[in-house]
């Protein structure tokens, strides 16, 4: 709890008592309205029109202005320009206890985005949604509310609360941004939280939809649910969600960027289904779209996918070049989680080529990058790659420790394909160490996950042979390796 | 200058200087942001928003849980109350329009528009 929360709670009773018979003053609506009109007539230049205004007054003026603009019923270039000017001329507001300045910037960005879309300015709308997403993730009480709402149990969300968040386009867009930012770090949690909200929006009559915004929100949610499903090992289901999003984007006025992103996501699902050759075949055309639409972050991810796929196809030498190239990109360096994943991938390649020193260097760089970041998936993967590196170097005890660390992390994240994969890695290492009993215990934890969740249909025979061999108290190491390789194809 | 720069308590009788200062801080840090939020999000007038936030504070005295993000909780209470207020205002406007045999313009007070 912050100091200001303590203050809020402790002063509340005194405030209520002191104001029991008083009229608490607020800014005069008429005065604020006049200032809004003045700002509007002077091309909404708040930097000049706010001269002599207190911060509180300025926020009041901007609040009313943003409310006016958000309520425009149809596309308007004038509204778009006014919101853009208001955002550009907003002075720094500090201190900003409630994150009101962030909230206002977010709202103006939202208004510009929606009018760009409605006026057919696809490229600009893409740029503004990027800005909105960035602002929506910055701290404000409003952002905390959306986060709180997303994380609430479904029975804790009343119909009224759902209406407040899911029928309000700006809140819904913030929710989509939040989901996008979390789908690669806490997919299991999001896979539970997001579908009921999606269903609600899907079934709900949308009284205030601005052109095809409802379709846009649904497509965004479908993509995020698909990504979560893929992380959870259900790539077939992920493909269904991506298909839905793809169809929706195809109908939108500015759906090209969304469509390109979904095409890329579809390739990631194919990758998880071990359809590596198809990924390599289709990747150039998807990358061409990403470059044409200037979707640089997605393009960098696609290069990471290309590298990982080449590695899976045994073309390890070839997979190093794209990795080294994207790692030098400043944009990738800014996304520490993705950067760490790329470094870990590179370390894995070096290990496979026997360049253990280079791999160790990469891993220590990844450790540094992840030290202060909340990137649980990248951290778990780091432990896995460290285990591989140690195993190749013959340091089996430490390898087992690293694998176990990764397994615990994946279990905590609810990523069971990875839990099973890490268990088999532990088992293999334990067998090498001659600790057959412990190895059997590890296999026995992995097999039910693999069988119940039908994780690797192509590895079913290996799983059966393995189970049979364990019944005879003589673990079949070939079956174990084969099963582990099938799982590796689905993860990595 | 707006009313917001005036002392917040008209007619109140705070006991000493320290508590007046603390309540002024409270007003600036919590009351006003919530009022502006209600204006931004629900299109209320500042005056109506002030009443709603005050109602939210009265509700919060018994229910505010310091362990569960009090600011976010207050935001939600204000949202609930504002939405209720809007619904009532809309109904009232519709009834008045029916009474006078005039079409409902959907407008309430000072340009606040109902959804």
XYZ file of C-alpha atoms in Angstrom:
607
model
C 0.000 0.000 0.000
C 1.383 3.425 -0.942
C 1.671 6.383 1.361
C -1.143 8.142 -0.466
C -3.394 5.095 -0.021
C -2.749 5.262 3.718
C -3.580 8.964 3.658
C -6.746 8.302 1.678
C -7.970 5.696 4.125
C -7.051 7.562 7.283
C -8.523 10.917 6.239
C -11.762 9.625 4.763
C -13.781 9.632 8.046
C -12.546 13.144 8.972
C -13.463 14.382 5.506
C -16.962 12.983 5.690
C -17.494 14.435 9.172
C -16.101 17.846 8.230
C -18.217 18.105 5.085
C -21.435 16.706 6.540
C -23.247 20.037 6.441
C -21.099 21.734 3.839
C -21.235 22.195 0.125
C -17.828 21.176 -1.211
C -16.685 23.506 -3.939
C -15.874 22.178 -7.387
C -14.705 23.917 -10.559
C -17.563 25.868 -12.085
C -18.907 24.066 -15.145
C -19.558 27.391 -16.857
C -16.008 28.608 -16.279
C -14.501 25.357 -17.537
C -16.810 25.372 -20.572
C -15.651 28.896 -21.458
C -12.028 27.808 -21.242
C -12.699 24.817 -23.482
C -14.330 27.057 -26.083
C -11.397 29.451 -25.840
C -8.903 26.642 -26.335
C -10.979 25.353 -29.252
C -11.053 28.729 -30.972
C -7.287 29.123 -30.546
C -6.658 25.750 -32.241
C -6.626 23.997 -28.846
C -3.174 25.186 -27.976
C -3.112 24.361 -24.278
C 0.460 25.447 -23.841
C -0.580 29.073 -24.443
C -4.195 29.005 -23.388
C -3.256 27.466 -20.045
C -0.959 30.355 -19.127
C -2.049 31.579 -15.680
C -4.096 28.442 -15.078
C -3.408 26.174 -12.128
C -2.672 22.511 -12.846
C -6.043 21.569 -11.401
C -7.829 24.024 -13.703
C -5.917 22.781 -16.718
C -6.844 19.163 -15.982
C -10.459 20.231 -15.573
C -10.431 21.942 -18.965
C -8.773 18.981 -20.653
C -11.217 16.603 -18.978
C -14.241 18.411 -20.337
C -12.667 18.823 -23.756
C -11.782 15.120 -23.972
C -15.323 14.254 -22.935
C -16.766 16.452 -25.712
C -14.484 14.898 -28.304
C -15.081 11.327 -27.173
C -18.811 11.845 -27.649
C -18.614 12.813 -31.315
C -21.140 10.546 -32.991
C -19.433 10.124 -36.357
C -16.083 10.482 -38.119
C -14.777 14.016 -38.160
C -11.531 15.542 -39.311
C -12.125 18.546 -37.026
C -12.419 16.306 -33.954
C -9.330 14.385 -35.024
C -7.287 17.571 -35.396
C -8.524 19.027 -32.119
C -7.597 15.862 -30.200
C -4.218 15.739 -31.905
C -3.521 19.384 -31.036
C -4.676 18.952 -27.459
C -2.333 16.009 -27.041
C 0.591 17.747 -28.699
C 0.236 20.903 -26.634
C -0.443 19.282 -23.277
C 2.150 20.572 -20.857
C 3.871 18.263 -18.380
C 1.626 17.794 -15.354
C 3.327 16.985 -12.115
C 2.748 15.619 -9.555
C 0.178 13.350 -11.114
C -1.126 11.304 -8.191
C -3.935 9.559 -10.050
C -2.156 9.323 -13.391
C -4.716 11.790 -14.784
C -2.273 13.209 -17.317
C -1.592 9.702 -18.637
C -5.307 9.018 -18.728
C -5.961 12.209 -20.680
C -3.178 11.479 -23.163
C -4.560 7.992 -23.548
C -8.015 9.334 -24.228
C -6.843 11.849 -26.829
C -4.832 9.090 -28.543
C -7.950 6.935 -28.532
C -10.001 9.703 -30.139
C -7.397 10.304 -32.840
C -7.171 6.553 -33.501
C -10.916 6.053 -33.858
C -11.346 9.011 -36.221
C -8.321 8.000 -38.305
C -9.873 4.559 -38.714
C -13.286 5.922 -39.532
C -11.850 8.331 -42.094
C -9.946 5.553 -43.832
C -6.488 6.732 -42.713
C -5.184 3.213 -42.142
C -1.487 3.955 -41.758
C -2.107 6.739 -39.251
C -4.559 4.623 -37.278
C -1.874 1.944 -36.996
C 0.569 4.521 -35.613
C -2.036 5.841 -33.156
C -3.012 2.431 -31.883
C 0.671 1.853 -31.170
C 0.762 5.099 -29.184
C -2.457 4.247 -27.414
C -1.169 0.794 -26.425
C 1.975 2.356 -25.034
C 0.024 4.944 -23.000
C -2.574 2.437 -21.829
C 0.143 0.352 -20.184
C 1.570 3.269 -18.208
C 0.489 3.566 -14.631
C -2.755 5.378 -13.818
C -5.585 4.484 -11.474
C -7.693 3.902 -14.567
C -5.156 1.383 -15.864
C -5.206 -0.308 -12.464
C -8.996 -0.513 -12.634
C -8.865 -2.243 -16.024
C -6.191 -4.579 -14.725
C -8.241 -5.274 -11.602
C -11.323 -5.931 -13.725
C -9.427 -8.293 -16.032
C -8.033 -10.237 -13.088
C -11.341 -10.533 -11.197
C -13.068 -13.897 -10.997
C -15.951 -14.025 -13.470
C -18.573 -14.358 -10.716
C -17.174 -11.214 -9.088
C -17.982 -9.184 -12.172
C -21.521 -7.919 -12.035
C -23.444 -7.210 -15.247
C -23.189 -3.513 -14.444
C -19.443 -3.700 -13.988
C -19.122 -5.563 -17.275
C -21.199 -2.921 -19.018
C -18.988 -0.195 -17.564
C -15.815 -1.754 -18.945
C -16.857 -3.766 -21.954
C -19.338 -1.371 -23.487
C -16.983 1.542 -23.091
C -14.766 1.452 -26.177
C -11.823 3.179 -24.542
C -11.782 0.791 -21.570
C -12.176 -2.146 -23.905
C -9.290 -0.964 -26.031
C -7.168 -0.608 -22.859
C -8.173 -4.116 -21.920
C -7.075 -5.375 -25.359
C -3.735 -3.565 -24.937
C -3.275 -5.123 -21.521
C -4.083 -8.578 -22.874
C -1.614 -8.081 -25.724
C 1.123 -7.128 -23.291
C 0.448 -10.116 -21.022
C -0.264 -12.888 -23.474
C 3.404 -13.796 -23.760
C 4.188 -13.543 -20.066
C 1.176 -15.009 -18.227
C -0.730 -16.947 -20.918
C -2.294 -19.520 -18.594
C -3.834 -16.824 -16.412
C -5.026 -14.829 -19.390
C -6.472 -17.940 -21.049
C -8.860 -18.141 -18.090
C -9.581 -14.421 -17.752
C -10.131 -13.401 -21.359
C -12.618 -15.910 -22.934
C -15.612 -15.011 -20.686
C -15.104 -11.341 -21.490
C -14.826 -12.165 -25.181
C -18.064 -14.160 -25.033
C -19.821 -11.284 -23.320
C -18.693 -8.726 -25.890
C -19.522 -11.171 -28.681
C -23.059 -11.778 -27.506
C -23.813 -8.283 -26.335
C -25.793 -5.863 -28.395
C -23.421 -2.963 -28.891
C -25.369 0.268 -28.754
C -22.498 2.687 -29.112
C -20.243 1.023 -31.650
C -18.348 3.531 -33.740
C -18.440 2.006 -37.228
C -16.814 -1.440 -37.048
C -15.001 -0.938 -33.726
C -16.762 -3.897 -32.135
C -15.288 -6.182 -34.801
C -11.870 -4.691 -34.198
C -12.046 -5.396 -30.457
C -13.234 -8.938 -31.033
C -10.415 -9.585 -33.511
C -7.885 -8.275 -30.987
C -9.271 -10.534 -28.267
C -9.328 -13.524 -30.607
C -5.652 -13.030 -31.456
C -4.720 -12.821 -27.776
C -6.740 -15.911 -26.843
C -5.087 -17.755 -29.751
C -1.621 -16.813 -28.506
C -2.487 -18.056 -25.007
C -3.828 -21.343 -26.392
C -0.619 -21.847 -28.344
C 1.503 -21.313 -25.245
C -0.640 -23.866 -23.442
C 0.187 -26.449 -26.098
C -3.139 -26.414 -27.934
C -1.997 -25.164 -31.319
C -4.994 -26.587 -33.172
C -7.292 -24.479 -31.024
C -4.957 -21.502 -31.445
C -5.333 -21.845 -35.219
C -9.118 -21.713 -34.894
C -8.860 -18.453 -32.938
C -6.401 -16.980 -35.438
C -8.749 -17.983 -38.254
C -11.597 -16.096 -36.570
C -9.437 -13.021 -36.093
C -8.255 -13.234 -39.699
C -11.820 -13.317 -41.039
C -12.761 -10.372 -38.890
C -9.752 -8.273 -39.884
C -10.515 -8.981 -43.533
C -13.804 -7.089 -43.139
C -12.355 -4.083 -41.329
C -11.572 -0.727 -42.863
C -8.006 -0.841 -41.526
C -7.598 -4.567 -41.069
C -4.432 -4.995 -43.118
C -2.028 -4.663 -40.178
C -4.124 -6.965 -38.004
C -4.299 -9.486 -40.822
C -0.514 -9.433 -41.263
C -0.056 -9.969 -37.541
C -2.475 -12.890 -37.515
C -0.702 -14.453 -40.487
C 2.501 -14.288 -38.485
C 0.777 -15.771 -35.435
C -0.544 -18.603 -37.581
C 3.056 -19.460 -38.500
C 3.987 -19.590 -34.810
C 1.182 -22.136 -34.321
C 2.472 -24.159 -37.273
C 5.896 -24.026 -35.671
C 4.479 -25.476 -32.468
C 2.858 -28.225 -34.543
C 6.303 -29.054 -35.985
C 5.216 -27.878 -39.467
C 8.645 -26.342 -39.887
C 8.957 -26.663 -43.651
C 5.647 -24.863 -44.174
C 6.785 -22.093 -41.830
C 9.954 -21.540 -43.853
C 7.947 -21.552 -47.101
C 5.340 -19.043 -45.947
C 7.529 -16.766 -43.883
C 8.898 -14.604 -46.751
C 5.437 -13.495 -47.895
C 4.372 -12.684 -44.323
C 7.605 -10.785 -43.736
C 7.026 -8.859 -46.942
C 3.682 -7.642 -45.547
C 5.230 -6.749 -42.199
C 7.942 -4.688 -43.882
C 5.478 -2.987 -46.222
C 3.253 -2.021 -43.311
C 6.270 -0.872 -41.265
C 5.470 -3.316 -38.474
C 9.045 -3.499 -37.235
C 8.459 -5.206 -33.852
C 6.444 -7.961 -35.532
C 9.124 -8.272 -38.220
C 11.816 -8.771 -35.558
C 9.693 -11.487 -33.976
C 9.319 -13.124 -37.370
C 13.103 -13.203 -37.721
C 13.301 -14.930 -34.342
C 10.762 -17.441 -35.632
C 12.811 -17.971 -38.813
C 15.912 -18.630 -36.784
C 14.184 -21.056 -34.407
C 12.645 -22.916 -37.348
C 15.979 -23.247 -39.126
C 17.424 -24.613 -35.901
C 14.633 -27.188 -35.695
C 15.351 -28.195 -39.271
C 18.949 -28.871 -38.279
C 20.263 -25.806 -40.148
C 21.883 -24.424 -37.006
C 24.672 -22.473 -38.760
C 22.074 -20.648 -40.889
C 19.930 -19.845 -37.862
C 22.671 -17.775 -36.218
C 22.807 -14.970 -38.793
C 19.239 -13.635 -38.362
C 19.616 -13.801 -34.594
C 22.833 -11.825 -34.549
C 21.286 -9.266 -36.883
C 18.115 -8.656 -34.865
C 20.028 -8.541 -31.598
C 21.776 -5.420 -32.858
C 18.421 -3.683 -33.460
C 17.746 -0.869 -30.947
C 14.021 -1.642 -31.009
C 14.650 -5.207 -29.853
C 16.975 -3.964 -27.130
C 14.102 -1.888 -25.761
C 11.943 -5.013 -25.344
C 14.043 -6.805 -22.734
C 11.886 -9.928 -22.654
C 12.080 -10.493 -26.394
C 15.739 -9.541 -26.463
C 16.475 -12.102 -23.749
C 14.566 -14.781 -25.678
C 16.628 -14.044 -28.787
C 19.867 -14.226 -26.776
C 18.764 -17.503 -25.227
C 17.998 -18.854 -28.686
C 21.456 -17.840 -29.816
C 22.989 -19.535 -26.774
C 21.101 -22.700 -27.656
C 22.486 -22.582 -31.212
C 26.025 -22.084 -29.919
C 25.590 -25.022 -27.541
C 24.397 -27.234 -30.393
C 27.510 -26.263 -32.351
C 29.738 -27.013 -29.355
C 30.664 -23.343 -28.845
C 30.066 -23.512 -25.112
C 32.002 -20.409 -24.138
C 30.019 -18.237 -26.556
C 26.821 -19.821 -25.262
C 27.794 -19.072 -21.655
C 28.472 -15.433 -22.578
C 25.022 -15.119 -24.139
C 23.402 -16.682 -21.099
C 25.071 -14.320 -18.697
C 23.889 -11.382 -20.854
C 20.350 -12.784 -20.691
C 20.589 -13.136 -16.912
C 21.587 -9.474 -16.676
C 18.728 -8.425 -18.943
C 16.151 -10.355 -16.975
C 17.360 -9.473 -13.496
C 14.999 -6.564 -12.992
C 12.322 -7.542 -15.490
C 9.084 -9.389 -14.985
C 9.496 -11.802 -17.864
C 8.687 -15.198 -16.356
C 8.624 -17.099 -19.663
C 11.981 -15.746 -20.781
C 13.379 -16.581 -17.335
C 12.097 -20.167 -17.436
C 13.454 -20.624 -20.946
C 16.784 -19.235 -19.755
C 17.004 -21.973 -17.127
C 16.188 -24.576 -19.748
C 18.907 -23.358 -22.121
C 21.356 -23.152 -19.209
C 20.545 -26.771 -18.423
C 21.196 -27.763 -22.042
C 24.497 -25.912 -22.004
C 25.606 -27.571 -18.769
C 24.528 -30.965 -20.029
C 26.533 -30.605 -23.237
C 29.512 -29.693 -21.083
C 29.023 -32.809 -18.988
C 28.064 -30.941 -15.814
C 25.063 -33.137 -15.187
C 24.318 -32.251 -11.558
C 24.035 -28.551 -12.333
C 22.086 -29.375 -15.496
C 19.506 -31.278 -13.444
C 19.227 -28.328 -11.087
C 18.689 -25.886 -13.962
C 16.088 -28.134 -15.623
C 14.243 -28.508 -12.341
C 14.218 -24.743 -11.912
C 12.708 -24.365 -15.384
C 10.153 -27.078 -14.649
C 9.004 -25.312 -11.488
C 8.714 -22.008 -13.349
C 6.653 -23.570 -16.133
C 4.449 -25.317 -13.609
C 3.855 -21.993 -11.912
C 2.959 -20.449 -15.284
C 0.592 -23.323 -16.097
C 2.487 -24.232 -19.305
C 2.187 -28.008 -19.152
C 3.786 -28.904 -22.495
C 6.907 -27.270 -21.156
C 6.558 -28.923 -17.746
C 6.457 -32.317 -19.446
C 9.407 -31.412 -21.669
C 11.495 -30.234 -18.701
C 10.583 -33.397 -16.757
C 11.858 -35.591 -19.580
C 15.068 -33.562 -19.729
C 15.539 -34.071 -15.989
C 14.842 -37.792 -16.414
C 17.403 -38.163 -19.182
C 20.048 -36.376 -17.150
C 19.263 -38.482 -14.071
C 19.578 -41.689 -16.089
C 23.031 -40.581 -17.185
C 23.877 -39.984 -13.522
C 22.674 -43.505 -12.721
C 19.789 -42.275 -10.593
C 17.233 -44.482 -12.288
C 14.616 -44.339 -9.554
C 14.450 -40.558 -9.543
C 14.401 -40.609 -13.337
C 11.406 -42.944 -13.293
C 9.602 -40.604 -10.905
C 10.191 -37.712 -13.310
C 8.887 -39.727 -16.261
C 5.858 -40.727 -14.237
C 4.999 -37.084 -13.669
C 5.421 -36.250 -17.369
C 3.554 -39.169 -18.968
C 0.062 -38.419 -17.622
C 0.407 -34.797 -18.784
C 1.440 -35.932 -22.255
C -1.283 -38.550 -22.518
C -4.168 -36.668 -20.951
C -3.549 -33.508 -22.883
C -2.681 -35.384 -26.090
C 0.372 -33.164 -26.379
C 2.184 -35.161 -29.036
C 0.003 -37.385 -31.150
C 3.015 -38.325 -33.280
C 4.865 -39.399 -30.131
C 2.118 -41.652 -28.843
C 4.009 -44.836 -29.789
C 7.116 -43.662 -27.963
C 5.035 -42.809 -24.894
C 3.476 -46.303 -24.911
C 6.861 -48.023 -25.280
C 8.242 -45.881 -22.490
C 5.401 -46.711 -20.139
C 5.703 -50.403 -20.940
C 9.461 -50.366 -20.352
C 8.954 -48.712 -16.990
C 6.503 -51.383 -15.991
C 9.321 -53.851 -16.595
C 11.552 -51.603 -14.440
C 13.919 -51.028 -17.373
C 13.470 -47.551 -18.814
C 13.747 -47.487 -22.611
C 16.158 -44.625 -23.216
C 15.490 -44.491 -26.962
C 11.755 -44.091 -26.424
C 12.470 -41.421 -23.845
C 14.731 -39.518 -26.256
C 12.206 -39.837 -29.072
C 9.377 -38.521 -26.913
C 11.522 -35.670 -25.638
C 12.380 -34.711 -29.220
C 8.714 -34.655 -30.192
C 8.055 -32.329 -27.275
C 11.050 -30.199 -28.175
C 9.493 -29.664 -31.596
C 6.379 -28.350 -29.890
C 8.249 -26.021 -27.587
C 11.684 -24.456 -27.990
C -9.807 31.126 -11.318
C -12.356 28.478 -10.643
C -14.151 27.555 -7.452
C -11.584 24.824 -7.089
C -9.026 27.285 -5.837
C -11.263 28.389 -2.991
C -11.099 26.622 0.369
C -13.031 23.388 -0.048
C -15.159 23.517 3.062
C -17.916 26.112 3.108
C -19.675 26.147 6.420
C -17.601 23.324 7.860
C -15.811 23.844 11.149
C -12.507 22.049 11.221
C -11.032 21.964 14.682
C -7.506 23.176 14.058
C -5.066 24.422 11.441
C -3.374 21.066 10.907
C -6.568 19.273 10.116
C -7.636 22.044 7.728
C -4.351 21.609 5.891
C -4.759 17.841 5.809
C -8.304 18.137 4.493
C -7.209 20.627 1.837
C -4.613 18.088 0.717
C -7.276 15.407 0.709
C -9.477 17.623 -1.417
C -6.730 18.276 -3.967
C -5.330 14.760 -4.071
C -8.469 12.647 -3.946
C -11.672 14.619 -4.233
C -10.865 16.678 -7.322
C -9.303 13.861 -9.394
C -12.404 11.772 -8.794
C -14.680 14.662 -9.782
C -12.730 15.204 -12.991
C -12.831 11.502 -13.720
C -16.633 11.499 -13.420
C -16.785 14.483 -15.792
C -14.408 12.851 -18.294
C -15.916 9.435 -18.274
C -19.582 10.082 -17.706
C -20.132 13.543 -19.116
C -21.527 14.921 -15.863
C -21.333 18.556 -14.877
C -18.674 19.353 -12.276
C -21.408 20.164 -9.775
C -23.181 16.809 -10.202
C -19.865 14.994 -10.222
C -18.963 16.685 -6.909
C -22.175 15.369 -5.312
C -21.515 11.876 -6.601
C -17.944 11.776 -5.314
C -19.163 13.002 -1.956
C -21.712 10.148 -1.901
C -18.919 7.716 -2.800
C -16.860 8.939 0.164
C -19.783 8.429 2.525
C -20.151 4.881 1.225
C -16.416 4.300 1.451
C -16.100 5.171 5.149
C -17.486 1.801 6.152
C -16.289 -0.259 3.246
C -12.885 0.941 2.091
C -10.356 -1.856 2.416
C -6.805 -0.508 2.606
C -5.431 -3.864 1.504
C -7.357 -3.899 -1.780
C -6.257 -0.910 -3.821
C -8.466 1.819 -2.312
C -8.063 4.230 -5.237
C -9.172 1.679 -7.818
C -12.067 0.688 -5.578
C -13.172 4.326 -5.228
C -12.966 4.799 -8.995
C -15.343 1.909 -9.448
C -17.777 3.206 -6.846
C -17.793 6.607 -8.530
C -18.378 4.900 -11.883
C -21.342 2.988 -10.462
C -22.900 6.030 -8.884
C -22.332 8.167 -11.975
C -23.898 5.538 -14.227
C -26.910 5.361 -11.898
C -27.188 9.109 -11.840
C -27.123 9.238 -15.620
C -29.783 6.589 -15.932
C -32.021 8.479 -13.534
C -31.416 11.780 -15.318
C -32.257 10.146 -18.615
C -35.480 8.720 -17.239
C -36.379 12.084 -15.743
C -35.744 13.854 -19.039
C -37.899 11.319 -20.853
C -40.741 11.780 -18.369
C -40.543 15.570 -18.573
C -40.589 15.383 -22.373
C -43.623 13.090 -22.290
C -45.359 15.363 -19.798
C -44.861 18.397 -21.994
C -45.563 16.484 -25.180
C -42.082 17.308 -26.497
C -39.538 14.946 -28.074
C -36.691 13.933 -25.751
C -33.477 15.610 -26.915
C -31.400 13.363 -24.655
C -29.829 16.400 -23.012
C -29.737 16.803 -19.277
C -27.948 19.702 -17.624
C -25.297 22.001 -19.023
C -24.754 20.003 -22.146
C -24.348 16.638 -20.480
C -25.645 14.106 -22.962
C -27.176 10.783 -22.034
C -26.136 7.635 -23.788
